[in-house]
């Protein structure tokens, strides 16, 4: 859909979830330069997808894989493989048949009493095979893959999207993958849609036998193994909270809730805590934004592709979302020829 906003031509992508009709990205016939702004999982995956589609790419970012700043991408996100509910919900009806991803994971199995994986106080559960990853290693892997394709990198914090073209003057466009950083780079109406979702987790020693997630009355608890790097305990989900400090009382609550989920890691009844951390998930009212607008910058018509707002789903949606963004960019560039 194409509309006019503030004098700029805008093309919206209605859904960031990839589908077969949107995943066919053809190779570019000429080596056009595109800038990716941001080096979180969305930015790095978008850069790699652009490179694999035949574009020349420069990543401009303030933070890179290995940085532990709270404004950088969450390095703690993984996927559980056992899901437990303490109380009935619409999802638990009909043996979990209403769970939308029930047919997408291997060995999806409802758990009812008595079952060794289901705590006595739980109402219902499911088990399934999934995967886990070490996010820091995965981000480094994406950057390494991009380097193999000739990506250029530039460490810099920009004050505006137009400033990007001062550093890469030949670029035909920029992909804005700045997460919450987009608040300072977009107009006030769009900025008002962006907000942090605060999360707090604890890294403990040892790898849990499996990842487990439990939903209780007003809380969520999970243990997620990080391959080669311990296990994450969580958590919390607080919209609109910018607080970057660890809440010690919350940490105690998280530890107690997780003891029943990973008893194999307890030493004399306690976890061996390595670190506590707080993260801000980049959330957006209405969900992720994938949208292209055209603007005159330094006498040239260039595109700006906005690609942010994935909240806590950045890792799991990064590949499909990047394909959607690149396919949209490619269609827009073809229209300009």
Short mmCIF file of C-alpha atoms in Angstrom, two decimals:
data_model
loop_
_atom_site.label_atom_id
_atom_site.label_comp_id
_atom_site.label_asym_id
_atom_site.label_seq_id
_atom_site.Cartn_x
_atom_site.Cartn_y
_atom_site.Cartn_z
CA UNK A 1 0.00 0.00 0.00
CA UNK A 2 1.36 3.44 -0.97
CA UNK A 3 0.35 6.64 0.80
CA UNK A 4 1.66 10.16 1.28
CA UNK A 5 2.89 11.21 4.72
CA UNK A 6 4.43 14.59 5.44
CA UNK A 7 5.49 15.07 1.85
CA UNK A 8 7.22 11.70 1.72
CA UNK A 9 6.11 8.73 -0.34
CA UNK A 10 5.50 5.71 1.87
CA UNK A 11 5.04 2.02 1.12
CA UNK A 12 3.85 -0.20 3.94
CA UNK A 13 4.42 -3.92 4.38
CA UNK A 14 1.34 -5.20 6.16
CA UNK A 15 2.81 -8.23 7.94
CA UNK A 16 6.33 -8.98 9.06
CA UNK A 17 5.74 -12.74 9.23
CA UNK A 18 7.28 -14.31 6.18
CA UNK A 19 5.20 -16.26 3.65
CA UNK A 20 6.06 -18.21 0.53
CA UNK A 21 4.95 -15.47 -1.80
CA UNK A 22 7.28 -12.96 -0.14
CA UNK A 23 10.45 -14.97 0.37
CA UNK A 24 11.69 -15.15 -3.22
CA UNK A 25 14.41 -12.50 -3.26
CA UNK A 26 16.22 -12.30 -6.57
CA UNK A 27 19.79 -11.17 -7.02
CA UNK A 28 20.28 -7.50 -7.73
CA UNK A 29 21.51 -6.76 -11.26
CA UNK A 30 23.77 -3.97 -10.06
CA UNK A 31 25.83 -3.58 -6.90
CA UNK A 32 23.84 -0.88 -5.12
CA UNK A 33 25.05 0.44 -1.77
CA UNK A 34 22.65 0.21 1.18
CA UNK A 35 23.31 1.26 4.77
CA UNK A 36 21.96 -0.75 7.69
CA UNK A 37 21.68 1.33 10.84
CA UNK A 38 22.01 -0.83 13.95
CA UNK A 39 23.87 -4.06 14.75
CA UNK A 40 21.36 -5.99 16.84
CA UNK A 41 19.97 -9.27 15.60
CA UNK A 42 17.50 -7.50 13.27
CA UNK A 43 20.20 -5.24 11.82
CA UNK A 44 22.77 -8.00 11.39
CA UNK A 45 20.30 -10.41 9.80
CA UNK A 46 19.00 -7.69 7.48
CA UNK A 47 22.56 -6.85 6.43
CA UNK A 48 23.31 -10.51 5.73
CA UNK A 49 20.11 -10.96 3.72
CA UNK A 50 20.90 -7.86 1.66
CA UNK A 51 24.43 -9.11 1.01
CA UNK A 52 23.14 -12.52 -0.05
CA UNK A 53 20.75 -10.73 -2.41
CA UNK A 54 23.60 -9.00 -4.23
CA UNK A 55 23.74 -5.58 -2.55
CA UNK A 56 26.77 -3.81 -1.14
CA UNK A 57 26.19 -3.10 2.55
CA UNK A 58 27.65 -0.83 5.20
CA UNK A 59 26.56 -1.30 8.81
CA UNK A 60 26.62 1.85 10.92
CA UNK A 61 26.19 1.21 14.65
CA UNK A 62 27.09 2.52 18.08
CA UNK A 63 27.24 -0.95 19.66
CA UNK A 64 28.46 -4.30 18.34
CA UNK A 65 28.40 -7.98 19.36
CA UNK A 66 30.22 -8.32 22.66
CA UNK A 67 29.01 -4.99 24.05
CA UNK A 68 26.96 -5.37 27.24
CA UNK A 69 25.28 -1.95 27.25
CA UNK A 70 21.56 -2.00 28.10
CA UNK A 71 20.79 0.00 24.95
CA UNK A 72 22.24 -2.81 22.85
CA UNK A 73 20.31 -5.93 21.79
CA UNK A 74 19.20 -8.33 24.51
CA UNK A 75 21.87 -11.06 24.73
CA UNK A 76 19.70 -13.42 26.78
CA UNK A 77 16.81 -14.54 24.58
CA UNK A 78 16.28 -18.26 23.91
CA UNK A 79 13.34 -20.59 23.23
CA UNK A 80 11.76 -22.92 25.84
CA UNK A 81 10.93 -26.56 25.11
CA UNK A 82 8.48 -27.28 27.94
CA UNK A 83 5.54 -24.95 28.54
CA UNK A 84 3.45 -25.23 31.73
CA UNK A 85 0.27 -23.42 32.78
CA UNK A 86 -0.83 -23.21 36.41
CA UNK A 87 -4.38 -22.15 35.47
CA UNK A 88 -6.76 -22.80 32.56
CA UNK A 89 -6.46 -20.42 29.60
CA UNK A 90 -7.96 -20.40 26.09
CA UNK A 91 -4.67 -21.90 24.88
CA UNK A 92 -4.94 -24.94 27.14
CA UNK A 93 -8.38 -25.99 25.90
CA UNK A 94 -8.69 -29.12 23.75
CA UNK A 95 -5.26 -30.42 24.74
CA UNK A 96 -3.53 -27.31 23.43
CA UNK A 97 -4.95 -27.63 19.92
CA UNK A 98 -5.59 -23.87 19.82
CA UNK A 99 -1.89 -23.06 20.25
CA UNK A 100 -1.06 -21.62 16.84
CA UNK A 101 2.43 -23.11 16.62
CA UNK A 102 1.39 -26.63 17.70
CA UNK A 103 1.95 -28.00 14.18
CA UNK A 104 5.24 -26.18 13.63
CA UNK A 105 7.43 -27.86 16.26
CA UNK A 106 8.47 -31.53 16.39
CA UNK A 107 7.01 -33.90 19.00
CA UNK A 108 4.36 -31.47 20.28
CA UNK A 109 2.90 -33.43 23.20
CA UNK A 110 0.20 -32.38 25.71
CA UNK A 111 1.10 -33.09 29.35
CA UNK A 112 -1.59 -34.05 31.85
CA UNK A 113 -1.44 -35.57 35.32
CA UNK A 114 0.26 -37.75 36.20
CA UNK A 115 3.38 -36.88 34.19
CA UNK A 116 6.97 -36.50 35.47
CA UNK A 117 7.43 -33.21 33.58
CA UNK A 118 4.28 -31.66 35.04
CA UNK A 119 4.51 -30.22 38.59
CA UNK A 120 1.75 -31.35 40.93
CA UNK A 121 0.37 -27.80 41.22
CA UNK A 122 0.24 -27.25 37.45
CA UNK A 123 -2.95 -27.37 35.39
CA UNK A 124 -1.63 -28.32 31.96
CA UNK A 125 1.58 -28.48 29.97
CA UNK A 126 3.16 -29.32 26.65
CA UNK A 127 6.56 -30.59 25.59
CA UNK A 128 8.23 -30.32 22.22
CA UNK A 129 11.62 -30.32 20.55
CA UNK A 130 13.13 -26.94 19.84
CA UNK A 131 16.57 -25.40 19.75
CA UNK A 132 18.55 -23.09 21.96
CA UNK A 133 21.35 -20.73 21.07
CA UNK A 134 23.92 -18.55 22.74
CA UNK A 135 22.85 -15.08 21.56
CA UNK A 136 26.27 -13.45 21.81
CA UNK A 137 27.84 -16.22 19.76
CA UNK A 138 24.99 -16.04 17.27
CA UNK A 139 25.39 -12.28 16.80
CA UNK A 140 29.12 -12.78 16.26
CA UNK A 141 28.30 -15.50 13.74
CA UNK A 142 25.99 -13.17 11.78
CA UNK A 143 28.66 -10.47 11.68
CA UNK A 144 31.25 -13.02 10.57
CA UNK A 145 28.96 -14.28 7.80
CA UNK A 146 28.43 -10.70 6.66
CA UNK A 147 32.20 -10.12 6.68
CA UNK A 148 32.59 -13.13 4.38
CA UNK A 149 30.30 -11.30 1.95
CA UNK A 150 32.34 -8.09 2.14
CA UNK A 151 30.28 -6.00 4.56
CA UNK A 152 31.74 -2.66 5.63
CA UNK A 153 31.31 -1.44 9.21
CA UNK A 154 31.39 2.00 10.77
CA UNK A 155 31.09 2.76 14.49
CA UNK A 156 29.12 5.95 14.92
CA UNK A 157 26.01 7.33 16.62
CA UNK A 158 23.84 9.35 14.24
CA UNK A 159 21.46 12.15 15.19
CA UNK A 160 19.25 11.75 12.12
CA UNK A 161 18.63 9.27 9.33
CA UNK A 162 19.82 11.82 6.77
CA UNK A 163 23.20 11.94 8.54
CA UNK A 164 23.84 8.38 7.42
CA UNK A 165 24.35 9.57 3.85
CA UNK A 166 27.15 11.89 4.97
CA UNK A 167 29.15 8.80 5.90
CA UNK A 168 28.06 6.72 2.88
CA UNK A 169 27.22 9.28 0.17
CA UNK A 170 26.71 6.70 -2.60
CA UNK A 171 24.04 4.77 -0.69
CA UNK A 172 20.65 4.47 -2.37
CA UNK A 173 18.96 4.01 0.97
CA UNK A 174 19.16 3.13 4.66
CA UNK A 175 17.46 0.43 6.72
CA UNK A 176 16.56 1.71 10.17
CA UNK A 177 17.12 -1.23 12.55
CA UNK A 178 17.72 0.84 15.68
CA UNK A 179 15.08 -0.66 17.96
CA UNK A 180 14.27 1.80 20.74
CA UNK A 181 16.86 4.14 19.23
CA UNK A 182 14.28 4.91 16.56
CA UNK A 183 12.52 7.15 19.09
CA UNK A 184 15.12 9.84 18.32
CA UNK A 185 15.09 9.25 14.56
CA UNK A 186 11.40 9.26 13.60
CA UNK A 187 8.57 11.77 13.86
CA UNK A 188 6.65 12.35 17.12
CA UNK A 189 3.59 10.34 16.06
CA UNK A 190 5.66 7.25 15.35
CA UNK A 191 7.96 7.82 18.34
CA UNK A 192 4.92 7.74 20.62
CA UNK A 193 4.28 4.15 19.52
CA UNK A 194 7.67 2.94 20.80
CA UNK A 195 8.27 1.80 24.35
CA UNK A 196 10.60 -0.49 26.31
CA UNK A 197 9.51 -3.77 27.82
CA UNK A 198 11.75 -4.36 30.81
CA UNK A 199 13.07 -7.83 31.49
CA UNK A 200 15.27 -9.12 34.29
CA UNK A 201 17.16 -12.41 34.22
CA UNK A 202 19.80 -14.31 36.17
CA UNK A 203 22.65 -16.36 34.71
CA UNK A 204 23.49 -19.42 36.82
CA UNK A 205 26.15 -22.09 36.58
CA UNK A 206 25.43 -25.35 34.79
CA UNK A 207 23.20 -26.26 31.87
CA UNK A 208 19.62 -27.28 32.62
CA UNK A 209 18.45 -30.64 31.28
CA UNK A 210 15.86 -28.86 29.19
CA UNK A 211 14.36 -25.41 28.78
CA UNK A 212 11.14 -24.91 30.76
CA UNK A 213 8.60 -22.10 30.90
CA UNK A 214 5.79 -21.78 33.44
CA UNK A 215 2.85 -19.36 33.38
CA UNK A 216 1.25 -18.64 36.76
CA UNK A 217 -1.24 -16.16 38.18
CA UNK A 218 0.27 -12.81 37.16
CA UNK A 219 3.78 -14.13 36.57
CA UNK A 220 5.96 -16.06 34.17
CA UNK A 221 9.02 -18.13 35.09
CA UNK A 222 11.52 -19.86 32.84
CA UNK A 223 14.85 -21.64 32.75
CA UNK A 224 16.67 -21.65 29.42
CA UNK A 225 20.00 -23.30 28.80
CA UNK A 226 22.68 -21.27 27.04
CA UNK A 227 24.90 -23.76 25.21
CA UNK A 228 28.37 -23.61 26.71
CA UNK A 229 27.47 -20.74 29.01
CA UNK A 230 25.17 -21.77 31.87
CA UNK A 231 21.41 -21.33 32.20
CA UNK A 232 19.20 -18.25 32.22
CA UNK A 233 16.51 -17.84 34.88
CA UNK A 234 13.66 -15.42 34.33
CA UNK A 235 11.83 -13.35 34.41
CA UNK A 236 9.57 -10.36 34.16
CA UNK A 237 7.85 -8.35 31.45
CA UNK A 238 7.06 -4.73 32.33
CA UNK A 239 5.92 -2.40 29.55
CA UNK A 240 7.10 1.21 29.65
CA UNK A 241 9.74 0.66 32.36
CA UNK A 242 13.11 2.30 31.57
CA UNK A 243 14.75 1.30 34.87
CA UNK A 244 18.17 -0.20 34.17
CA UNK A 245 18.97 -1.25 37.75
CA UNK A 246 18.69 -4.84 38.96
CA UNK A 247 15.78 -5.31 41.37
CA UNK A 248 17.29 -7.52 44.09
CA UNK A 249 13.91 -8.45 45.55
CA UNK A 250 12.69 -9.53 42.13
CA UNK A 251 15.85 -11.62 41.71
CA UNK A 252 14.96 -13.50 44.90
CA UNK A 253 11.46 -14.17 43.57
CA UNK A 254 12.81 -15.37 40.22
CA UNK A 255 15.22 -17.76 41.95
CA UNK A 256 12.49 -19.29 44.12
CA UNK A 257 10.09 -19.71 41.19
CA UNK A 258 12.75 -21.41 39.09
CA UNK A 259 13.91 -23.95 41.67
CA UNK A 260 11.08 -26.32 40.77
CA UNK A 261 11.89 -25.92 37.06
CA UNK A 262 15.59 -26.84 37.27
CA UNK A 263 16.25 -28.79 40.48
CA UNK A 264 19.21 -30.50 38.80
CA UNK A 265 21.18 -27.23 39.01
CA UNK A 266 20.73 -26.71 42.75
CA UNK A 267 23.74 -27.05 45.05
CA UNK A 268 22.64 -27.45 48.67
CA UNK A 269 19.25 -26.11 47.62
CA UNK A 270 20.53 -23.00 45.83
CA UNK A 271 21.64 -21.91 42.35
CA UNK A 272 25.21 -20.74 41.79
CA UNK A 273 24.57 -17.24 40.48
CA UNK A 274 27.03 -15.86 37.93
CA UNK A 275 25.33 -12.56 37.09
CA UNK A 276 22.07 -10.61 37.09
CA UNK A 277 21.02 -8.43 34.17
CA UNK A 278 18.30 -6.11 32.97
CA UNK A 279 17.27 -5.70 29.33
CA UNK A 280 14.92 -3.44 27.41
CA UNK A 281 12.96 -5.17 24.67
CA UNK A 282 12.16 -2.76 21.81
CA UNK A 283 8.36 -2.85 21.70
CA UNK A 284 5.96 -0.96 19.45
CA UNK A 285 2.21 -0.38 19.59
CA UNK A 286 0.78 -2.30 16.65
CA UNK A 287 3.74 -4.65 16.36
CA UNK A 288 6.87 -4.49 14.17
CA UNK A 289 7.19 -1.79 11.53
CA UNK A 290 8.39 -2.72 8.04
CA UNK A 291 7.86 0.30 5.83
CA UNK A 292 9.65 2.17 3.06
CA UNK A 293 9.49 5.91 2.48
CA UNK A 294 11.26 7.97 -0.17
CA UNK A 295 12.92 11.30 0.61
CA UNK A 296 15.11 13.85 -1.11
CA UNK A 297 18.49 13.83 0.64
CA UNK A 298 21.34 15.98 -0.67
CA UNK A 299 19.62 16.33 -4.03
CA UNK A 300 18.96 12.63 -4.51
CA UNK A 301 15.84 10.54 -3.99
CA UNK A 302 16.68 7.83 -1.48
CA UNK A 303 14.68 5.27 0.45
CA UNK A 304 14.41 4.82 4.19
CA UNK A 305 13.22 1.37 5.24
CA UNK A 306 12.01 1.23 8.84
CA UNK A 307 12.55 -2.20 10.37
CA UNK A 308 12.10 -2.27 14.14
CA UNK A 309 9.64 -2.92 16.98
CA UNK A 310 10.02 -6.70 17.38
CA UNK A 311 9.97 -6.58 21.21
CA UNK A 312 11.17 -9.92 22.65
CA UNK A 313 10.73 -11.80 19.36
CA UNK A 314 13.78 -10.42 17.56
CA UNK A 315 15.80 -13.62 17.36
CA UNK A 316 12.97 -15.94 16.40
CA UNK A 317 11.51 -13.61 13.76
CA UNK A 318 14.78 -12.14 12.44
CA UNK A 319 15.19 -14.31 9.33
CA UNK A 320 11.61 -14.01 8.10
CA UNK A 321 11.39 -10.34 8.99
CA UNK A 322 14.64 -9.57 7.17
CA UNK A 323 13.37 -11.37 4.07
CA UNK A 324 10.19 -9.29 4.18
CA UNK A 325 12.17 -6.06 4.49
CA UNK A 326 14.60 -6.93 1.69
CA UNK A 327 11.79 -8.07 -0.61
CA UNK A 328 9.99 -4.77 0.02
CA UNK A 329 13.17 -2.79 -0.70
CA UNK A 330 13.75 -4.72 -3.90
CA UNK A 331 10.22 -4.10 -5.15
CA UNK A 332 10.52 -0.40 -4.35
CA UNK A 333 13.85 -0.06 -6.16
CA UNK A 334 12.45 -1.83 -9.22
CA UNK A 335 9.59 0.67 -9.34
CA UNK A 336 12.09 3.54 -9.47
CA UNK A 337 13.89 2.20 -12.54
#
